[in-house]
Amino acid sequence: MSLKSERRGIHVDQSELLCKKGCGYYGNPAWHGFCSKCWREEYHKARQKQIQEDWELAERLQREEEEAFASSQNTQGAQSLTFSKFEEKKTNEKTRKVTTVKKFFSASSRVGSKKAEIQEAKAPSPSINRQTSIETDRVSKEFIEFLKTFHKTGQEVYKQTKLFLEAMHYKRDLSIEEQSECTQDFYQNVTERMQTRGKVAPERVEKIMDQVEKYIMTRLYKYVFCPETTDDEKKDLAIQKRIRALHWVTPQMLFVPVNEEIPEVSDMVVKAITDIIEMDSKRVPRDKLACITKCSKHIFNAIKITKNEPASADDFLPTLIYIVLKGNPPRLQSNIQYITRFCNPSRLMTGEDGYYFTNLCCAVAFIEKLDAQSLNLSQEDFDRYMSGQTSPRKQESESWSPDACLGVKQMYKNLDLLSQLNERQERIMNEAKKLEKDLIDWTDGIAKKVQDIVEKCPLEIKPPNQSLAAIDSENVENDKLPPPLQPQVYAG
Amino acid sequence: MAQADGAPQPFKLVLLGSGNVGKSSLALRYVKNDFKSILPTVGCAFFTKVVDLGAASLKLEIWDTAGQEKYHSICHLYFRGANAALLVYDITSKDSFLKAQQWLADLEREFPPGEVVVMLVGNKTDLSEEREVTFEEGEQFAQSHSLLFMETSAMLDHRVTEVFSALARELLQRVERKERQAQRGDARLTLNQGPRGPAKCCAH
């Protein structure tokens, strides 16, 4: 009962979930209640409007300026002010970048930057794309702080990064593969430049590259993660549906060497699931990889506790598959694609993170291809489980219970009990019926036997033998007399 | 070359072979023997090990793969960026030897010839009375496909280190060859040609 009322508490009307524009797709709060497509149109319109307004403002300013120029020469001051306002708007983007670099790296250019800062403060930023989140700001600050420790190299890297981000801004309409290629090229160029020109030690290059990746990917994330131009979203939904349909797969079917009845192990399994789900919340590919690695470490621990020896790949992959099936991590395909496209490639093909990532790719590929044979089931059983007609868990309630809450466990116990009772009742009913039949058969049998006997020896009542009775016919009434009155016959 | 910038050059090595042939034991035995290397604390599916070959050293990154039949079709994902592959079979199982040949076909499909150093390893020589694959069979197959070849026993620690050193040596030789070609300004890139001559057999 309480469950029902709870459900009512969070009930959301279907119409509230749908796109505000009424196109029939689901909306998303992140897109102001629109679906991705309508939001894009809406957003595009807003941007167009913004550009339009900017142009109008520019034209108006120009007109004013001309008028002012025409009317008199002594309003020079006001004119230059309006003009500078227009100029400032146009160059805002550029100056801000340059000045921040200068601001952070050199103390001498203070005067210049101060002026630019005032300009920046005056410039309103109403357009949507200038809304930078707190996280982006924090990452930018950290990045600059970090690069400061590398002096000249840092400055160089910062400049390259800024240029790259600007270039990417104009490449937003390119296909995601091209954008990915640009990013990979950028990683390679920066690395090479540091190694050959800056003569930076490899470990330090790696460190810098990690920060570069963090900085650019935090900024690019919203444009390149699960972009509308690809079918990533469709693939996400497909794998999600597939995993849901496979909810009945037990650890035994996959030969998962993990015994969840050990509390420590089940704890590790829960942690591994949490880690793999957490992957979606990270923006930087490297942070996503770190989640996979953390998840893998927990899996290794779980196997080690169960088997009492370190796990090999033969144990690890099935367990990872099981964890993915149990966790059903959100936007799994998008995340994998995003990491593949935008992570520093050296990290994916080699290294421990790369190893675990490859295993995750294998797990997903396996789940996609999974069939009756790979679970050692007959095709009929597999089809029946897939269609939801039956669940193997009903028979194996013991092995299923560890992960369930108490209520569910109780329910399964009760179900078990009920089915047992049902069986017993049926048995009793059957026996009762049999008994009834036996009884009927028995009476019938007896009746038949009697009939037979009666038929065989029909009852014939013979007339009394007169001659025999005639011996003492005069005493016919004697039998009716009480004994003392019976006449005594003496032969002699 | 490899040591020029301090850290030894990393090479990726994939362990292939059907289940229960001793892939993991082979790697574990190899890594364990070296007291300098840090033992994996929890899992033994991914190892790194620095191989010192006197003049040069390199870092081997060993990737263990799941050998069960049902994972065969997805294992090509492990190949990406690999420099070397160890094809392991069990000398007491003909089936595992045939599987190793299948793995080789998979590798050849994924890489141009000569791009990866491949070594065929017959494991479990300690069970030689149950042997189903003769030494000659293994050797012959290796030779015909230009593979390195050895027989080992991970259990008795027989020739395990030799497997990995031979592999490392071959890897270094290929790198040097490539560098020499690059230095000569050899524009007619012949990097993808297979190893010269017949395979070197390191077992005898």
XYZ file of C-alpha atoms in Angstrom:
696
model
C 0.000 0.000 0.000
C 2.717 2.415 0.965
C 4.392 1.700 -2.310
C 1.333 2.810 -4.160
C 1.048 6.119 -2.358
C 4.740 6.743 -2.867
C 4.324 6.240 -6.510
C 1.499 8.697 -6.556
C 3.807 11.220 -4.857
C 6.251 11.352 -7.713
C 3.732 10.895 -10.419
C 4.336 13.181 -13.355
C 1.776 13.619 -16.012
C 2.778 12.327 -19.408
C 2.142 15.730 -20.918
C 4.663 17.342 -18.570
C 7.395 15.104 -19.906
C 6.715 15.842 -23.524
C 8.363 18.565 -25.532
C 6.848 21.971 -24.900
C 6.395 22.452 -28.557
C 4.132 19.445 -28.766
C 6.080 17.573 -31.376
C 5.471 14.312 -29.514
C 9.016 13.641 -28.343
C 10.103 13.895 -24.744
C 11.441 17.168 -23.476
C 14.362 17.747 -21.163
C 14.801 20.334 -18.402
C 18.315 20.993 -19.701
C 16.725 22.122 -22.957
C 14.135 24.242 -21.188
C 11.494 21.570 -21.612
C 12.001 21.125 -25.338
C 13.155 18.001 -27.086
C 16.618 18.109 -28.560
C 15.390 19.002 -32.015
C 12.954 21.729 -31.026
C 15.465 23.152 -28.590
C 17.979 23.424 -31.328
C 15.515 25.290 -33.520
C 14.519 27.497 -30.650
C 18.104 28.137 -29.713
C 19.023 28.840 -33.283
C 16.212 31.364 -33.501
C 17.384 33.071 -30.336
C 20.865 33.248 -31.685
C 19.720 34.627 -34.981
C 17.712 37.201 -33.113
C 20.740 38.102 -31.062
C 22.838 38.556 -34.160
C 20.068 40.588 -35.716
C 19.890 42.814 -32.674
C 23.606 43.257 -32.611
C 23.530 44.352 -36.194
C 20.684 46.737 -35.571
C 22.514 48.199 -32.637
C 25.603 48.584 -34.727
C 23.667 50.280 -37.471
C 21.931 52.581 -35.051
C 25.187 53.495 -33.470
C 26.677 54.161 -36.819
C 23.733 56.333 -37.754
C 23.928 58.227 -34.519
C 27.562 58.649 -35.043
C 27.089 60.020 -38.518
C 24.349 62.339 -37.355
C 26.480 63.542 -34.543
C 29.344 64.073 -36.890
C 27.141 65.960 -39.293
C 25.463 68.167 -36.697
C 28.544 69.486 -35.031
C 32.171 68.927 -34.462
C 32.163 69.685 -30.756
C 30.420 66.486 -29.678
C 33.575 64.582 -30.373
C 33.668 63.007 -26.956
C 30.222 61.499 -27.072
C 30.769 60.198 -30.557
C 33.934 58.387 -29.729
C 32.220 56.880 -26.755
C 29.403 55.382 -28.786
C 31.800 54.200 -31.392
C 34.015 52.567 -28.819
C 30.988 50.826 -27.432
C 30.354 49.249 -30.785
C 33.982 48.386 -31.254
C 34.154 46.898 -27.853
C 31.306 44.571 -28.607
C 32.925 43.384 -31.749
C 36.291 42.701 -30.271
C 35.099 41.592 -26.940
C 35.862 37.928 -27.481
C 39.359 38.548 -28.690
C 40.439 41.097 -26.122
C 39.195 39.029 -23.272
C 41.315 36.100 -24.292
C 44.418 38.128 -24.860
C 44.043 40.129 -21.733
C 43.506 37.156 -19.511
C 46.668 35.576 -20.796
C 48.551 38.764 -20.198
C 46.894 39.283 -16.898
C 48.066 35.963 -15.640
C 51.469 35.780 -17.138
C 52.937 39.238 -17.016
C 52.699 42.006 -14.514
C 53.979 44.678 -16.902
C 50.903 44.829 -19.097
C 48.736 45.811 -16.206
C 47.678 49.165 -17.563
C 46.491 47.751 -20.845
C 44.636 44.920 -19.326
C 42.931 47.171 -16.831
C 41.353 49.145 -19.589
C 40.218 45.983 -21.319
C 38.759 44.702 -18.094
C 36.643 47.790 -17.684
C 35.403 47.362 -21.202
C 34.597 43.772 -20.504
C 32.668 44.657 -17.395
C 30.573 47.120 -19.305
C 29.757 44.696 -22.075
C 26.521 42.911 -21.368
C 26.427 39.251 -22.291
C 22.830 38.394 -22.925
C 23.332 35.676 -25.482
C 22.869 32.111 -24.358
C 26.189 30.771 -25.493
C 28.058 33.019 -23.133
C 26.567 31.431 -20.096
C 29.537 29.613 -18.721
C 28.893 27.230 -15.922
C 30.630 27.400 -12.608
C 32.490 24.242 -13.407
C 33.937 25.609 -16.622
C 35.149 28.685 -14.784
C 36.714 26.631 -12.062
C 38.481 24.385 -14.563
C 39.761 27.405 -16.479
C 41.185 28.905 -13.324
C 42.831 25.676 -12.340
C 44.261 25.265 -15.807
C 45.814 28.715 -15.761
C 47.150 28.198 -12.252
C 48.642 24.909 -13.332
C 50.268 26.341 -16.461
C 51.799 29.169 -14.461
C 54.177 26.659 -12.917
C 55.550 25.924 -16.365
C 56.373 29.552 -17.219
C 57.170 29.910 -20.910
C 55.953 26.469 -21.959
C 52.747 27.073 -20.089
C 52.159 30.333 -21.880
C 52.783 28.684 -25.195
C 50.407 25.833 -24.419
C 47.745 28.265 -23.272
C 47.969 30.182 -26.500
C 47.686 27.036 -28.587
C 44.762 25.804 -26.556
C 42.903 29.076 -26.935
C 43.479 29.087 -30.667
C 42.264 25.528 -30.889
C 39.093 26.260 -28.959
C 38.381 29.226 -31.187
C 38.922 27.099 -34.277
C 36.632 24.430 -32.858
C 33.952 27.033 -32.353
C 33.725 27.469 -36.101
C 33.902 23.734 -36.732
C 30.810 22.985 -34.749
C 28.843 22.201 -37.873
C 31.360 19.666 -39.110
C 30.742 15.974 -38.592
C 31.758 14.573 -35.262
C 34.467 12.461 -36.882
C 36.118 15.556 -38.299
C 35.921 17.315 -34.973
C 37.418 14.261 -33.320
C 40.226 14.242 -35.850
C 40.957 17.908 -35.189
C 41.152 17.226 -31.488
C 43.453 14.253 -31.948
C 45.678 16.334 -34.231
C 45.748 19.054 -31.640
C 46.849 16.615 -28.917
C 49.598 15.349 -31.132
C 50.788 18.800 -32.184
C 50.953 20.155 -28.663
C 52.805 17.066 -27.454
C 55.327 17.220 -30.276
C 55.878 20.911 -29.837
C 56.596 20.516 -26.171
C 58.961 17.640 -26.789
C 60.926 19.136 -29.646
C 60.802 22.852 -28.970
C 60.289 23.083 -25.253
C 62.447 20.038 -24.468
C 60.016 19.075 -21.754
C 60.507 15.755 -19.980
C 58.007 13.044 -21.020
C 56.394 12.775 -17.582
C 55.791 16.490 -17.524
C 54.419 16.438 -21.056
C 51.972 13.802 -19.946
C 50.930 15.889 -16.975
C 50.418 18.976 -19.109
C 48.489 16.998 -21.693
C 46.162 15.694 -19.006
C 45.385 19.239 -17.982
C 44.964 20.363 -21.575
C 42.514 17.551 -22.159
C 40.631 18.433 -19.024
C 40.391 22.071 -20.005
C 39.318 21.682 -23.610
C 36.964 18.789 -23.026
C 35.163 20.539 -20.182
C 34.462 23.292 -22.665
C 33.650 21.166 -25.681
C 31.651 18.557 -23.800
C 28.203 19.952 -24.406
C 28.784 20.255 -28.126
C 30.478 16.955 -28.792
C 28.946 14.535 -26.290
C 26.158 12.567 -27.949
C 25.745 15.114 -30.752
C 22.470 15.243 -32.629
C 24.217 14.607 -35.918
C 25.012 11.027 -34.930
C 22.846 8.095 -33.946
C 24.565 7.760 -30.578
C 21.336 8.437 -28.749
C 19.566 5.716 -30.673
C 22.332 3.282 -29.857
C 22.124 4.251 -26.200
C 18.450 3.442 -26.119
C 19.012 0.199 -27.984
C 21.619 -1.114 -25.558
C 19.571 0.068 -22.607
C 16.569 -1.839 -23.854
C 18.696 -4.868 -24.552
C 20.147 -4.890 -21.035
C 16.664 -4.509 -19.595
C 15.465 -7.453 -21.635
C 18.371 -9.489 -20.257
C 17.488 -8.814 -16.620
C 17.065 -12.526 -15.982
C 20.698 -13.480 -16.648
C 22.186 -15.018 -13.532
C 25.854 -15.067 -12.510
C 25.792 -18.844 -12.961
C 24.918 -18.542 -16.641
C 27.920 -16.313 -17.265
C 30.189 -18.345 -14.973
C 30.880 -15.316 -12.863
C 33.326 -16.352 -10.167
C 31.791 -14.051 -7.579
C 29.821 -15.211 -4.585
C 27.553 -12.385 -3.559
C 26.502 -14.117 -0.392
C 29.756 -13.010 1.170
C 28.923 -9.517 2.482
C 32.324 -8.124 1.520
C 31.896 -9.351 -2.037
C 28.400 -7.994 -2.430
C 29.734 -4.698 -1.110
C 32.393 -4.700 -3.843
C 29.800 -5.511 -6.474
C 27.671 -2.575 -5.371
C 30.698 -0.293 -5.478
C 31.642 -1.499 -8.948
C 28.121 -0.808 -10.182
C 28.176 2.652 -8.633
C 31.460 3.446 -10.343
C 30.330 2.379 -13.764
C 27.139 4.416 -13.419
C 29.108 7.408 -12.219
C 31.050 7.442 -15.473
C 28.219 9.285 -17.183
C 28.447 12.229 -14.793
C 32.048 13.059 -15.715
C 32.860 15.457 -18.499
C 36.507 14.757 -19.188
C 37.334 11.502 -21.026
C 40.132 10.797 -18.598
C 37.790 11.092 -15.626
C 35.414 8.701 -17.318
C 38.289 6.270 -17.797
C 39.161 6.627 -14.137
C 35.623 5.505 -13.265
C 36.021 2.389 -15.401
C 39.340 1.624 -13.762
C 37.866 2.063 -10.296
C 35.016 -0.243 -11.220
C 37.486 -2.842 -12.520
C 39.527 -2.721 -9.325
C 36.427 -3.457 -7.295
C 35.642 -6.378 -9.564
C 39.127 -7.773 -9.077
C 38.697 -7.456 -5.338
C 35.363 -9.238 -5.441
C 36.879 -12.127 -7.403
C 39.885 -12.280 -5.171
C 37.792 -12.549 -2.026
C 35.588 -15.231 -3.574
C 38.319 -17.350 -5.136
C 41.146 -16.533 -2.796
C 43.524 -15.984 -5.682
C 44.131 -13.076 -8.048
C 41.720 -12.960 -10.970
C 42.775 -13.550 -14.548
C 41.135 -12.173 -17.669
C 39.073 -15.371 -17.898
C 37.373 -14.354 -14.651
C 37.386 -10.629 -15.130
C 35.536 -10.231 -18.421
C 32.458 -12.294 -17.428
C 32.226 -10.381 -14.166
C 32.449 -7.048 -15.940
C 29.681 -8.182 -18.286
C 27.591 -9.126 -15.282
C 28.218 -5.738 -13.644
C 27.206 -3.904 -16.819
C 24.059 -6.031 -17.057
C 23.174 -5.307 -13.456
C 24.062 -1.632 -13.521
C 22.686 -0.728 -16.954
C 24.843 2.419 -17.008
C 23.173 5.428 -18.610
C 24.209 6.519 -22.113
C 26.687 3.685 -22.364
C 27.297 3.913 -26.111
C 27.570 7.699 -26.081
C 30.166 7.504 -23.356
C 32.202 4.895 -25.168
C 32.020 6.851 -28.408
C 32.926 10.089 -26.673
C 35.951 8.547 -24.988
C 37.070 6.931 -28.232
C 36.749 10.190 -30.130
C 38.163 12.676 -27.697
C 40.521 10.924 -25.339
C 44.226 11.196 -25.900
C 44.716 8.076 -28.085
C 47.862 6.923 -26.323
C 45.745 6.402 -23.247
C 43.276 4.097 -24.955
C 45.548 1.680 -26.736
C 48.077 1.210 -23.983
C 48.206 1.544 -20.244
C 46.011 0.170 -17.506
C 43.117 2.543 -18.199
C 43.216 1.497 -21.828
C 43.087 -2.164 -20.836
C 39.968 -1.739 -18.736
C 38.336 0.455 -21.355
C 38.964 -2.222 -23.983
C 37.378 -4.766 -21.670
C 34.319 -2.570 -21.312
C 34.064 -2.331 -25.098
C 34.302 -6.131 -25.244
C 31.588 -6.452 -22.605
C 29.252 -4.189 -24.555
C 29.987 -6.019 -27.806
C 29.281 -9.306 -26.050
C 25.969 -8.076 -24.640
C 24.913 -6.927 -28.078
C 25.682 -10.302 -29.610
C 24.638 -12.447 -26.678
C 22.540 -15.487 -27.614
C 21.346 -18.764 -26.166
C 24.632 -20.471 -26.900
C 26.745 -17.969 -25.011
C 24.692 -18.626 -21.889
C 24.597 -22.405 -22.388
C 20.832 -22.356 -22.707
C 18.553 -24.010 -25.201
C 17.076 -21.704 -27.799
C 13.556 -22.305 -26.430
C 14.555 -21.375 -22.894
C 16.380 -18.289 -24.142
C 13.382 -17.161 -26.166
C 11.042 -17.768 -23.288
C 13.223 -15.762 -20.886
C 13.647 -12.971 -23.429
C 9.906 -12.682 -23.984
C 9.364 -12.527 -20.246
C 7.152 -15.594 -20.094
C 9.181 -17.170 -17.364
C 12.178 -16.298 -15.322
C 14.930 -18.693 -14.346
C 15.050 -16.926 -11.037
C 11.767 -18.417 -9.885
C 13.440 -21.760 -9.593
C 16.629 -20.410 -8.192
C 15.261 -18.042 -5.625
C 18.136 -18.939 -3.324
C 20.804 -17.637 -5.643
C 18.851 -14.556 -6.467
C 18.121 -13.254 -2.990
C 21.402 -11.534 -1.985
C 20.813 -8.423 -4.000
C 17.124 -8.083 -3.196
C 15.669 -6.082 -0.360
C 13.995 -7.860 2.515
C 10.494 -7.355 1.179
C 11.338 -8.875 -2.160
C 13.078 -11.763 -0.456
C 9.990 -12.343 1.673
C 7.847 -12.180 -1.404
C 9.926 -14.786 -3.133
C 9.780 -16.992 -0.059
C 6.026 -16.621 0.062
C 5.728 -17.359 -3.611
C 7.777 -20.434 -3.042
C 5.586 -21.483 -0.150
C 2.437 -20.848 -2.108
C 3.618 -22.917 -5.009
C 4.494 -25.706 -2.588
C 1.063 -25.484 -0.979
C -0.538 -25.482 -4.364
C 1.303 -28.619 -5.242
C 0.281 -30.325 -2.049
C -3.306 -29.356 -2.476
C -3.334 -30.701 -5.948
C -1.858 -33.934 -4.718
C -4.520 -34.218 -2.047
C -7.259 -33.462 -4.538
C -5.937 -36.119 -6.817
C -5.769 -38.635 -4.050
C -9.278 -37.786 -2.895
C -10.561 -38.276 -6.392
C -8.755 -41.539 -6.621
C -10.230 -42.647 -3.350
C -13.708 -41.733 -4.534
C -13.187 -43.690 -7.693
C -11.829 -46.614 -5.741
C -14.862 -46.576 -3.534
C -17.221 -46.520 -6.460
C -15.273 -49.253 -8.141
C -15.331 -51.312 -4.960
C -19.105 -51.073 -4.504
C -19.590 -51.781 -8.158
C -17.284 -54.741 -7.882
C -19.059 -56.132 -4.893
C -22.425 -55.656 -6.534
C -21.160 -57.400 -9.622
C -19.695 -60.230 -7.624
C -22.922 -60.667 -5.769
C -24.792 -60.596 -9.030
C -22.470 -63.212 -10.442
C -22.872 -65.447 -7.480
C -26.588 -64.952 -7.521
C -26.633 -65.812 -11.189
C -24.442 -68.822 -10.668
C -26.478 -70.177 -7.835
C -30.010 -68.875 -8.105
C -32.008 -68.936 -4.944
C -34.564 -71.737 -5.228
C -36.967 -72.263 -2.433
C -37.853 -75.901 -2.544
C -41.210 -77.007 -1.218
C -40.890 -78.615 2.260
C -40.255 -82.323 2.245
C -43.647 -83.774 3.252
C -42.580 -87.355 3.624
C -39.874 -86.460 6.111
C -42.218 -84.496 8.261
C -44.713 -87.218 8.216
C -42.685 -89.315 10.619
C -44.110 -87.612 13.588
C -46.873 -85.696 12.096
C -49.015 -85.855 15.097
C -46.420 -83.771 16.946
C -46.309 -80.949 14.474
C -47.080 -78.332 17.111
C -44.414 -79.644 19.520
C -41.726 -77.230 18.443
C -43.637 -74.300 19.684
C -43.800 -75.558 23.228
C -41.292 -74.311 25.871
C -38.626 -76.940 26.708
C -40.002 -78.379 29.914
C -43.221 -79.000 28.157
C -41.669 -80.742 25.224
C -42.690 -84.277 25.068
C -39.822 -86.630 25.642
C -39.613 -89.377 23.161
C -37.814 -92.411 24.184
C -37.072 -94.865 21.607
C -36.841 -97.736 23.886
C 66.998 5.097 -28.698
C 64.585 3.658 -26.232
C 66.528 5.042 -23.327
C 67.222 8.371 -24.898
C 64.388 10.051 -23.096
C 64.750 8.299 -19.773
C 61.767 5.991 -19.633
C 61.962 2.744 -21.614
C 59.718 2.511 -24.637
C 56.432 0.722 -23.934
C 55.269 -2.212 -26.052
C 51.868 -3.795 -25.926
C 51.736 -7.584 -25.809
C 48.456 -9.516 -26.040
C 48.113 -13.013 -24.633
C 45.877 -15.170 -26.800
C 44.759 -18.760 -26.528
C 41.750 -20.816 -25.519
C 40.687 -21.293 -21.929
C 42.852 -23.300 -19.529
C 45.994 -23.319 -21.614
C 47.840 -21.331 -18.969
C 48.019 -17.831 -20.423
C 47.610 -16.167 -17.090
C 49.919 -18.582 -15.305
C 52.592 -17.931 -17.875
C 52.396 -14.192 -17.373
C 52.093 -14.491 -13.626
C 55.080 -16.808 -13.460
C 57.121 -14.430 -15.544
C 56.227 -11.360 -13.517
C 56.607 -13.169 -10.207
C 60.097 -14.401 -10.966
C 61.387 -10.936 -11.108
C 61.601 -9.706 -7.561
C 62.042 -6.147 -8.732
C 58.681 -5.921 -10.381
C 55.663 -5.006 -8.355
C 53.219 -7.846 -8.081
C 49.677 -7.080 -9.016
C 47.802 -6.784 -5.770
C 44.364 -7.763 -6.898
C 44.177 -8.930 -10.467
C 46.517 -10.615 -12.859
C 45.060 -9.547 -16.147
C 47.215 -6.533 -16.840
C 50.935 -6.388 -16.088
C 53.776 -4.123 -16.946
C 57.355 -5.213 -16.787
C 60.597 -3.601 -17.729
C 62.799 -6.028 -19.647
C 66.470 -5.325 -19.397
C 68.406 -6.607 -22.390
C 71.765 -5.207 -21.467
C 72.246 -2.650 -24.198
C 68.682 -1.488 -24.102
C 65.563 -1.986 -22.122
C 61.910 -1.844 -22.907
C 58.650 -1.886 -21.049
C 56.313 -4.758 -21.799
C 52.643 -4.169 -21.199
C 51.002 -7.569 -20.978
C 47.267 -7.717 -21.766
C 45.588 -10.943 -20.794
C 42.445 -11.850 -22.718
C 39.466 -14.041 -21.929
C 40.013 -17.336 -23.719
C 36.571 -18.926 -23.519
C 35.105 -19.823 -26.865
C 32.134 -17.480 -26.515
C 34.389 -14.427 -26.288
C 36.346 -15.308 -29.380
C 34.313 -13.079 -31.680
C 34.870 -9.918 -29.633
C 38.535 -10.385 -28.774
C 39.771 -8.514 -31.817
C 39.033 -5.383 -29.797
C 42.092 -6.189 -27.694
C 44.351 -6.145 -30.747
C 44.263 -2.417 -31.348
C 47.708 -0.899 -31.020
C 49.374 -4.193 -30.122
C 53.059 -4.656 -30.879
C 53.303 -8.331 -30.099
C 51.108 -11.346 -29.508
C 51.706 -14.563 -27.648
C 49.687 -17.489 -29.039
C 49.508 -20.009 -26.261
C 48.333 -23.606 -26.615
C 48.337 -26.642 -24.388
C 50.544 -29.476 -25.700
C 48.123 -32.009 -24.214
C 45.229 -30.666 -26.251
C 45.073 -30.811 -29.987
C 42.027 -28.597 -29.868
C 43.903 -25.744 -28.222
C 46.562 -25.979 -30.928
C 43.900 -25.630 -33.611
C 42.454 -22.680 -31.714
C 45.836 -21.005 -31.692
C 45.868 -21.281 -35.469
C 42.464 -19.610 -35.509
C 43.813 -16.768 -33.402
C 46.638 -16.329 -35.854
C 44.146 -16.026 -38.695
C 42.319 -13.347 -36.687
C 45.565 -11.478 -36.128
C 46.456 -11.648 -39.798
C 43.074 -10.222 -40.658
C 43.639 -7.269 -38.340
C 47.276 -6.413 -39.077
C 49.404 -6.175 -42.185
C 52.063 -8.906 -42.172
C 55.074 -8.157 -40.018
C 53.436 -5.409 -38.006
C 53.151 -7.505 -34.887
C 55.712 -9.901 -33.503
C 53.899 -13.202 -32.992
C 55.200 -16.059 -30.910
C 53.711 -19.507 -30.644
C 54.060 -21.090 -27.232
C 53.272 -24.702 -26.344
C 52.654 -24.777 -22.629
C 52.485 -27.589 -20.038
C 55.595 -29.590 -20.979
C 55.374 -31.005 -17.459
C 52.498 -33.150 -18.747
C 54.472 -34.543 -21.681
C 53.170 -38.104 -21.180
C 49.725 -36.811 -22.184
C 51.108 -34.899 -25.120
C 48.864 -34.591 -28.168
C 50.854 -32.048 -30.145
C 54.445 -32.929 -30.904
C 57.253 -30.444 -30.729
C 57.800 -30.844 -34.449
C 54.192 -30.049 -35.270
C 54.398 -26.795 -33.356
C 57.735 -25.899 -34.821
C 56.643 -26.632 -38.335
C 53.528 -24.531 -38.028
C 55.538 -21.659 -36.574
C 58.071 -21.851 -39.355
C 55.508 -21.869 -42.095
C 53.942 -18.704 -40.698
C 57.200 -16.993 -39.672
C 56.451 -17.093 -35.972
C 58.802 -17.446 -33.059
C 58.315 -20.732 -31.256
C 58.989 -22.247 -27.835
C 57.666 -24.886 -25.497
C 57.321 -24.030 -21.844
C 56.041 -25.154 -18.522
C 54.586 -22.374 -16.454
C 54.200 -24.787 -13.579
C 57.842 -25.865 -13.451
C 59.026 -22.426 -14.570
C 60.690 -23.930 -17.586
C 61.761 -21.451 -20.293
C 59.174 -18.864 -19.231
C 61.572 -15.958 -18.964
C 63.160 -16.979 -22.268
C 59.823 -16.561 -24.034
C 59.478 -12.979 -22.992
C 63.125 -12.068 -23.536
C 63.070 -13.554 -27.028
C 59.989 -11.542 -27.770
C 61.542 -8.386 -26.368
C 64.705 -8.922 -28.377
C 62.726 -9.330 -31.569
C 60.730 -6.193 -30.810
C 63.876 -4.159 -30.289
C 65.454 -5.519 -33.458
C 62.443 -4.463 -35.461
C 62.501 -0.982 -33.996
C 66.191 -0.666 -34.780
C 65.637 -1.892 -38.299
C 62.905 0.662 -38.767
C 65.104 3.417 -37.418
C 67.969 2.470 -39.650
C 65.687 2.524 -42.626
C 64.373 5.909 -41.573
C 67.913 7.242 -41.159
C 68.915 6.052 -44.564
C 66.006 8.059 -45.814
C 64.578 4.963 -47.280
C 61.465 6.308 -48.894
C 60.427 2.960 -50.307
C 58.902 2.009 -47.014
C 59.476 -1.684 -46.503
C 58.553 -1.593 -42.865
C 55.694 -3.949 -43.285
C 57.675 -6.842 -44.603
C 57.740 -9.958 -42.495
C 60.692 -11.033 -40.391
C 63.676 -12.025 -42.454
C 64.176 -15.655 -43.250
C 62.625 -18.525 -41.369
C 61.549 -18.091 -37.805
C 64.185 -18.452 -35.219
C 63.495 -21.364 -33.003
C 64.639 -20.632 -29.516
C 63.810 -23.952 -27.954
C 66.809 -25.973 -29.098
